[in-house]
Amino acid sequence: MRSLKEYYWLLESFIYESYARGMRVKRALVMHNLEAPLIVSFTSYPPRFAKLHLTIKSILNQSIRPDKIMLWVAEADFAALTDEVLLLSKNNNDFEIKCCENIRSYKKLIPTLTFHPEAFVAIADDDAYYSTNWLHQLTSCYTDSSQIIAHRTHKVAYDTNCIFPYQQWAQTSNGTNNDVLMATGVGGVLYPPGCFNEKVLEKDLFMELCPTADDIWFFWMSRINGVKTVMTPHKTNTVCWIGTHDSGLAQTNVAHNGNDVCLNNLINSFGLDEILDTFPKKSKKEH
């Protein structure tokens, strides 16, 4: 039996989907104010293609304009894209659809990092409606290259000599400077150029260690590079479409402890000392 919260989510999703279907694309004239190019990057796959154009319309309708919007799909999936998606690309010169190797959810960021290392990259999910101020809220919080900006984060639970299982990490609504935060992609994340360790692009490594948990891989690669994640103070309403969320990685990563498997793989490969050295030291009261 569904809870009241689930019924509310279903109603909200239905309302936003109806709105997005009737929404016309109105591109912003105001460009972003970052010091390097800004690319919005995301990926998708056939189970989500039916509603993908709704997400794209919400990204095109942002209140500020990025330099480029890039959708990455596996070569084998390109032919399945809907006419609605192809038409949006045809009518908007800065929205490009590119094919790449099928590296699962990593397609949303790795190809863009590879071809545009000089750019800021804002990642989005393919199954959500993004409010018109979503991108501006990310970019307006950026101050320097030592910080990744995220709308949605988890607070990493750890002690002086260990990182606790993912189930003990708390989703945060207002992280502090002393918290160790991991960005989660659904809300949107802004990555500044040069924020990752050079190993971030090593496909064989991330597909072996973290095949289903790109968020954890990007967190690890940024922390060991001296870059932390901060959460925006803004409330943003990101609504997922009905019928798309079940086909993603949430079941594998959370319900079946997939995140912990990937986390342990990273610990076994890289060791704990390097990343724990980047965390604030725990006081005796916190132990």
GROMACS .gro file of C-alpha atoms in nm:
model
  287
    1MET     CA    1   0.000   0.000   0.000
    2ARG     CA    2   0.134   0.340  -0.099
    3SER     CA    3   0.205   0.604   0.163
    4LEU     CA    4   0.070   0.959   0.147
    5LYS     CA    5   0.420   1.075   0.056
    6GLU     CA    6   0.427   0.841  -0.244
    7TYR     CA    7   0.085   0.964  -0.361
    8TYR     CA    8   0.208   1.323  -0.331
    9TRP     CA    9   0.517   1.242  -0.537
   10LEU     CA   10   0.306   1.073  -0.806
   11LEU     CA   11   0.071   1.371  -0.825
   12GLU     CA   12   0.359   1.618  -0.838
   13SER     CA   13   0.531   1.420  -1.111
   14PHE     CA   14   0.209   1.400  -1.314
   15ILE     CA   15   0.156   1.778  -1.286
   16TYR     CA   16   0.512   1.861  -1.391
   17GLU     CA   17   0.502   1.614  -1.678
   18SER     CA   18   0.181   1.769  -1.809
   19TYR     CA   19   0.338   2.114  -1.778
   20ALA     CA   20   0.658   2.007  -1.956
   21ARG     CA   21   0.466   1.851  -2.245
   22GLY     CA   22   0.296   2.182  -2.316
   23MET     CA   23   0.602   2.396  -2.247
   24ARG     CA   24   0.758   2.591  -2.532
   25VAL     CA   25   1.134   2.631  -2.550
   26LYS     CA   26   1.236   2.990  -2.473
   27ARG     CA   27   1.612   3.030  -2.469
   28ALA     CA   28   1.776   3.274  -2.231
   29LEU     CA   29   1.967   3.568  -2.376
   30VAL     CA   30   2.185   3.605  -2.067
   31MET     CA   31   2.505   3.399  -2.068
   32HIS     CA   32   2.667   3.256  -1.756
   33ASN     CA   33   2.942   3.459  -1.586
   34LEU     CA   34   3.203   3.188  -1.527
   35GLU     CA   35   3.560   3.248  -1.643
   36ALA     CA   36   3.568   2.944  -1.874
   37PRO     CA   37   3.315   2.770  -2.102
   38LEU     CA   38   3.016   2.605  -1.934
   39ILE     CA   39   2.878   2.276  -2.065
   40VAL     CA   40   2.566   2.099  -1.940
   41SER     CA   41   2.633   1.729  -1.988
   42PHE     CA   42   2.409   1.426  -1.942
   43THR     CA   43   2.340   1.080  -2.077
   44SER     CA   44   2.045   0.851  -2.135
   45TYR     CA   45   1.952   0.505  -2.254
   46PRO     CA   46   1.646   0.348  -2.424
   47PRO     CA   47   1.427   0.276  -2.116
   48ARG     CA   48   1.422   0.654  -2.054
   49PHE     CA   49   1.404   0.782  -2.412
   50ALA     CA   50   1.023   0.821  -2.411
   51LYS     CA   51   1.035   1.113  -2.165
   52LEU     CA   52   1.387   1.237  -2.235
   53HIS     CA   53   1.263   1.531  -2.443
   54LEU     CA   54   1.079   1.666  -2.137
   55THR     CA   55   1.403   1.683  -1.940
   56ILE     CA   56   1.585   1.842  -2.234
   57LYS     CA   57   1.319   2.113  -2.265
   58SER     CA   58   1.364   2.204  -1.899
   59ILE     CA   59   1.743   2.229  -1.950
   60LEU     CA   60   1.701   2.442  -2.262
   61ASN     CA   61   1.471   2.677  -2.070
   62GLN     CA   62   1.724   2.777  -1.804
   63SER     CA   63   1.741   3.143  -1.698
   64ILE     CA   64   2.108   3.159  -1.799
   65ARG     CA   65   2.264   3.012  -2.108
   66PRO     CA   66   2.555   2.767  -2.111
   67ASP     CA   67   2.800   2.753  -2.400
   68LYS     CA   68   2.692   2.404  -2.490
   69ILE     CA   69   2.448   2.128  -2.393
   70MET     CA   70   2.568   1.775  -2.463
   71LEU     CA   71   2.372   1.450  -2.460
   72TRP     CA   72   2.589   1.138  -2.476
   73VAL     CA   73   2.438   0.807  -2.585
   74ALA     CA   74   2.591   0.470  -2.666
   75GLU     CA   75   2.640   0.416  -3.038
   76ALA     CA   76   2.402   0.119  -3.034
   77ASP     CA   77   2.128   0.334  -2.876
   78PHE     CA   78   2.132   0.633  -3.110
   79ALA     CA   79   1.880   0.488  -3.355
   80ALA     CA   80   1.624   0.453  -3.074
   81LEU     CA   81   1.616   0.825  -2.991
   82THR     CA   82   1.272   0.976  -3.040
   83ASP     CA   83   1.181   1.233  -3.304
   84GLU     CA   84   1.109   1.484  -3.025
   85VAL     CA   85   1.469   1.462  -2.900
   86LEU     CA   86   1.618   1.486  -3.250
   87LEU     CA   87   1.402   1.789  -3.331
   88LEU     CA   88   1.520   1.971  -3.018
   89SER     CA   89   1.878   1.918  -3.130
   90LYS     CA   90   1.800   2.035  -3.482
   91ASN     CA   91   1.634   2.355  -3.359
   92ASN     CA   92   1.900   2.446  -3.100
   93ASN     CA   93   2.252   2.475  -3.238
   94ASP     CA   94   2.418   2.459  -2.897
   95PHE     CA   95   2.246   2.129  -2.808
   96GLU     CA   96   2.452   1.841  -2.944
   97ILE     CA   97   2.387   1.468  -2.938
   98LYS     CA   98   2.707   1.265  -2.940
   99CYS     CA   99   2.777   0.893  -2.951
  100CYS     CA  100   3.036   0.727  -2.731
  101GLU     CA  101   3.139   0.393  -2.589
  102ASN     CA  102   2.883   0.243  -2.352
  103ILE     CA  103   3.039   0.314  -2.012
  104ARG     CA  104   2.702   0.317  -1.837
  105SER     CA  105   2.625   0.620  -1.620
  106TYR     CA  106   2.981   0.750  -1.668
  107LYS     CA  107   2.872   0.868  -2.013
  108LYS     CA  108   2.724   1.179  -1.852
  109LEU     CA  109   3.066   1.319  -1.759
  110ILE     CA  110   3.370   1.120  -1.878
  111PRO     CA  111   3.339   1.200  -2.254
  112THR     CA  112   3.289   1.570  -2.183
  113LEU     CA  113   3.589   1.575  -1.948
  114THR     CA  114   3.792   1.402  -2.217
  115PHE     CA  115   3.710   1.641  -2.501
  116HIS     CA  116   3.661   1.962  -2.299
  117PRO     CA  117   3.906   1.959  -2.006
  118GLU     CA  118   3.906   2.340  -2.000
  119ALA     CA  119   3.533   2.371  -1.931
  120PHE     CA  120   3.307   2.387  -1.630
  121VAL     CA  121   3.070   2.091  -1.652
  122ALA     CA  122   2.724   2.086  -1.497
  123ILE     CA  123   2.579   1.735  -1.498
  124ALA     CA  124   2.210   1.654  -1.497
  125ASP     CA  125   2.005   1.336  -1.491
  126ASP     CA  126   1.786   1.230  -1.782
  127ASP     CA  127   1.467   1.155  -1.588
  128ALA     CA  128   1.385   1.482  -1.413
  129TYR     CA  129   1.235   1.827  -1.455
  130TYR     CA  130   1.479   2.108  -1.372
  131SER     CA  131   1.337   2.443  -1.264
  132THR     CA  132   1.444   2.747  -1.468
  133ASN     CA  133   1.685   2.876  -1.203
  134TRP     CA  134   1.859   2.539  -1.152
  135LEU     CA  135   2.174   2.623  -1.349
  136HIS     CA  136   2.201   2.979  -1.220
  137GLN     CA  137   2.182   2.854  -0.862
  138LEU     CA  138   2.477   2.624  -0.927
  139THR     CA  139   2.695   2.881  -1.101
  140SER     CA  140   2.615   3.164  -0.859
  141CYS     CA  141   2.760   2.961  -0.570
  142TYR     CA  142   3.093   2.904  -0.741
  143THR     CA  143   3.383   3.095  -0.582
  144ASP     CA  144   3.704   2.907  -0.667
  145SER     CA  145   3.835   2.587  -0.821
  146SER     CA  146   3.879   2.412  -0.486
  147GLN     CA  147   3.504   2.349  -0.465
  148ILE     CA  148   3.248   2.136  -0.645
  149ILE     CA  149   2.896   2.278  -0.619
  150ALA     CA  150   2.599   2.044  -0.571
  151HIS     CA  151   2.226   2.079  -0.516
  152ARG     CA  152   2.200   1.742  -0.343
  153THR     CA  153   2.459   1.573  -0.125
  154HIS     CA  154   2.521   1.297   0.124
  155LYS     CA  155   2.726   1.352   0.438
  156VAL     CA  156   3.000   1.090   0.454
  157ALA     CA  157   3.005   0.902   0.785
  158TYR     CA  158   3.358   0.824   0.900
  159ASP     CA  159   3.592   0.788   1.196
  160THR     CA  160   3.964   0.844   1.233
  161ASN     CA  161   4.052   0.515   1.066
  162CYS     CA  162   3.747   0.407   0.865
  163ILE     CA  163   3.463   0.512   0.637
  164PHE     CA  164   3.128   0.375   0.751
  165PRO     CA  165   2.882   0.189   0.521
  166TYR     CA  166   2.681   0.400   0.279
  167GLN     CA  167   2.354   0.334   0.464
  168GLN     CA  168   2.495   0.544   0.749
  169TRP     CA  169   2.564   0.843   0.523
  170ALA     CA  170   2.293   1.103   0.572
  171GLN     CA  171   2.128   1.295   0.290
  172THR     CA  172   2.191   1.658   0.378
  173SER     CA  173   1.977   1.969   0.351
  174ASN     CA  174   2.235   2.212   0.491
  175GLY     CA  175   2.590   2.080   0.507
  176THR     CA  176   2.855   2.279   0.694
  177ASN     CA  177   3.217   2.350   0.605
  178ASN     CA  178   3.331   2.076   0.843
  179ASP     CA  179   3.115   1.811   0.679
  180VAL     CA  180   3.256   1.576   0.416
  181LEU     CA  181   2.994   1.583   0.142
  182MET     CA  182   2.950   1.367  -0.166
  183ALA     CA  183   2.753   1.512  -0.456
  184THR     CA  184   2.471   1.302  -0.598
  185GLY     CA  185   2.397   1.362  -0.961
  186VAL     CA  186   2.017   1.382  -0.972
  187GLY     CA  187   2.008   1.733  -0.825
  188GLY     CA  188   2.278   1.864  -1.054
  189VAL     CA  189   2.649   1.917  -0.990
  190LEU     CA  190   2.892   2.182  -1.115
  191TYR     CA  191   3.247   2.056  -1.167
  192PRO     CA  192   3.519   2.320  -1.225
  193PRO     CA  193   3.802   2.243  -1.468
  194GLY     CA  194   4.091   2.054  -1.313
  195CYS     CA  195   3.897   1.936  -1.008
  196PHE     CA  196   3.977   1.566  -1.052
  197ASN     CA  197   4.284   1.350  -1.008
  198GLU     CA  198   4.425   1.245  -1.345
  199LYS     CA  199   4.312   0.885  -1.287
  200VAL     CA  200   3.947   0.993  -1.323
  201LEU     CA  201   3.953   0.914  -1.697
  202GLU     CA  202   4.098   0.563  -1.661
  203LYS     CA  203   3.808   0.362  -1.797
  204ASP     CA  204   3.942   0.017  -1.711
  205LEU     CA  205   3.994   0.129  -1.352
  206PHE     CA  206   3.654   0.286  -1.284
  207MET     CA  207   3.466   0.012  -1.465
  208GLU     CA  208   3.645  -0.246  -1.250
  209LEU     CA  209   3.622  -0.065  -0.915
  210CYS     CA  210   3.298   0.136  -0.941
  211PRO     CA  211   3.096   0.012  -1.240
  212THR     CA  212   2.762   0.116  -1.089
  213ALA     CA  213   2.860   0.408  -0.863
  214ASP     CA  214   2.996   0.700  -1.062
  215ASP     CA  215   2.907   0.943  -0.779
  216ILE     CA  216   3.147   0.761  -0.546
  217TRP     CA  217   3.421   0.749  -0.812
  218PHE     CA  218   3.394   1.124  -0.879
  219PHE     CA  219   3.387   1.195  -0.505
  220TRP     CA  220   3.705   0.994  -0.448
  221MET     CA  221   3.888   1.142  -0.748
  222SER     CA  222   3.808   1.498  -0.637
  223ARG     CA  223   3.894   1.451  -0.267
  224ILE     CA  224   4.239   1.306  -0.338
  225ASN     CA  225   4.293   1.605  -0.568
  226GLY     CA  226   4.229   1.847  -0.281
  227VAL     CA  227   3.881   1.951  -0.395
  228LYS     CA  228   3.578   1.935  -0.167
  229THR     CA  229   3.205   1.945  -0.235
  230VAL     CA  230   2.982   2.222  -0.103
  231MET     CA  231   2.605   2.234  -0.113
  232THR     CA  232   2.408   2.527  -0.251
  233PRO     CA  233   2.194   2.714   0.002
  234HIS     CA  234   1.914   2.727  -0.252
  235LYS     CA  235   1.608   2.506  -0.246
  236THR     CA  236   1.556   2.359  -0.589
  237ASN     CA  237   1.265   2.144  -0.700
  238THR     CA  238   1.385   1.849  -0.908
  239VAL     CA  239   1.096   1.620  -0.996
  240CYS     CA  240   1.156   1.275  -1.144
  241TRP     CA  241   0.923   1.139  -1.410
  242ILE     CA  242   0.690   0.852  -1.327
  243GLY     CA  243   0.814   0.518  -1.457
  244THR     CA  244   1.179   0.613  -1.509
  245HIS     CA  245   1.339   0.592  -1.166
  246ASP     CA  246   1.293   0.216  -1.126
  247SER     CA  247   1.510   0.147  -1.430
  248GLY     CA  248   1.815   0.323  -1.283
  249LEU     CA  249   2.094   0.227  -1.046
  250ALA     CA  250   1.923   0.315  -0.718
  251GLN     CA  251   1.810  -0.041  -0.651
  252THR     CA  252   2.157  -0.184  -0.712
  253ASN     CA  253   2.350   0.081  -0.524
  254VAL     CA  254   2.136   0.136  -0.216
  255ALA     CA  255   1.896  -0.155  -0.170
  256HIS     CA  256   2.158  -0.416  -0.261
  257ASN     CA  257   2.461  -0.245  -0.105
  258GLY     CA  258   2.623  -0.179  -0.441
  259ASN     CA  259   2.770   0.147  -0.312
  260ASP     CA  260   2.950  -0.036  -0.032
  261VAL     CA  261   3.094  -0.288  -0.276
  262CYS     CA  262   3.234  -0.004  -0.487
  263LEU     CA  263   3.356   0.184  -0.181
  264ASN     CA  264   3.542  -0.123  -0.056
  265ASN     CA  265   3.694  -0.170  -0.400
  266LEU     CA  266   3.833   0.184  -0.385
  267ILE     CA  267   3.969   0.132  -0.034
  268ASN     CA  268   4.138  -0.194  -0.136
  269SER     CA  269   4.288  -0.032  -0.445
  270PHE     CA  270   4.393   0.310  -0.314
  271GLY     CA  271   4.406   0.255   0.061
  272LEU     CA  272   4.237   0.475   0.321
  273ASP     CA  273   4.514   0.709   0.431
  274GLU     CA  274   4.518   0.934   0.125
  275ILE     CA  275   4.148   1.016   0.138
  276LEU     CA  276   4.113   1.022   0.518
  277ASP     CA  277   4.393   1.280   0.527
  278THR     CA  278   4.158   1.516   0.338
  279PHE     CA  279   3.878   1.479   0.597
  280PRO     CA  280   3.848   1.707   0.903
  281LYS     CA  281   3.986   1.532   1.210
  282LYS     CA  282   3.727   1.392   1.450
  283SER     CA  283   3.726   1.527   1.803
  284LYS     CA  284   3.700   1.289   2.097
  285LYS     CA  285   3.336   1.395   2.146
  286GLU     CA  286   3.250   1.279   1.796
  287HIS     CA  287   3.400   0.930   1.839
   0.00000   0.00000   0.00000
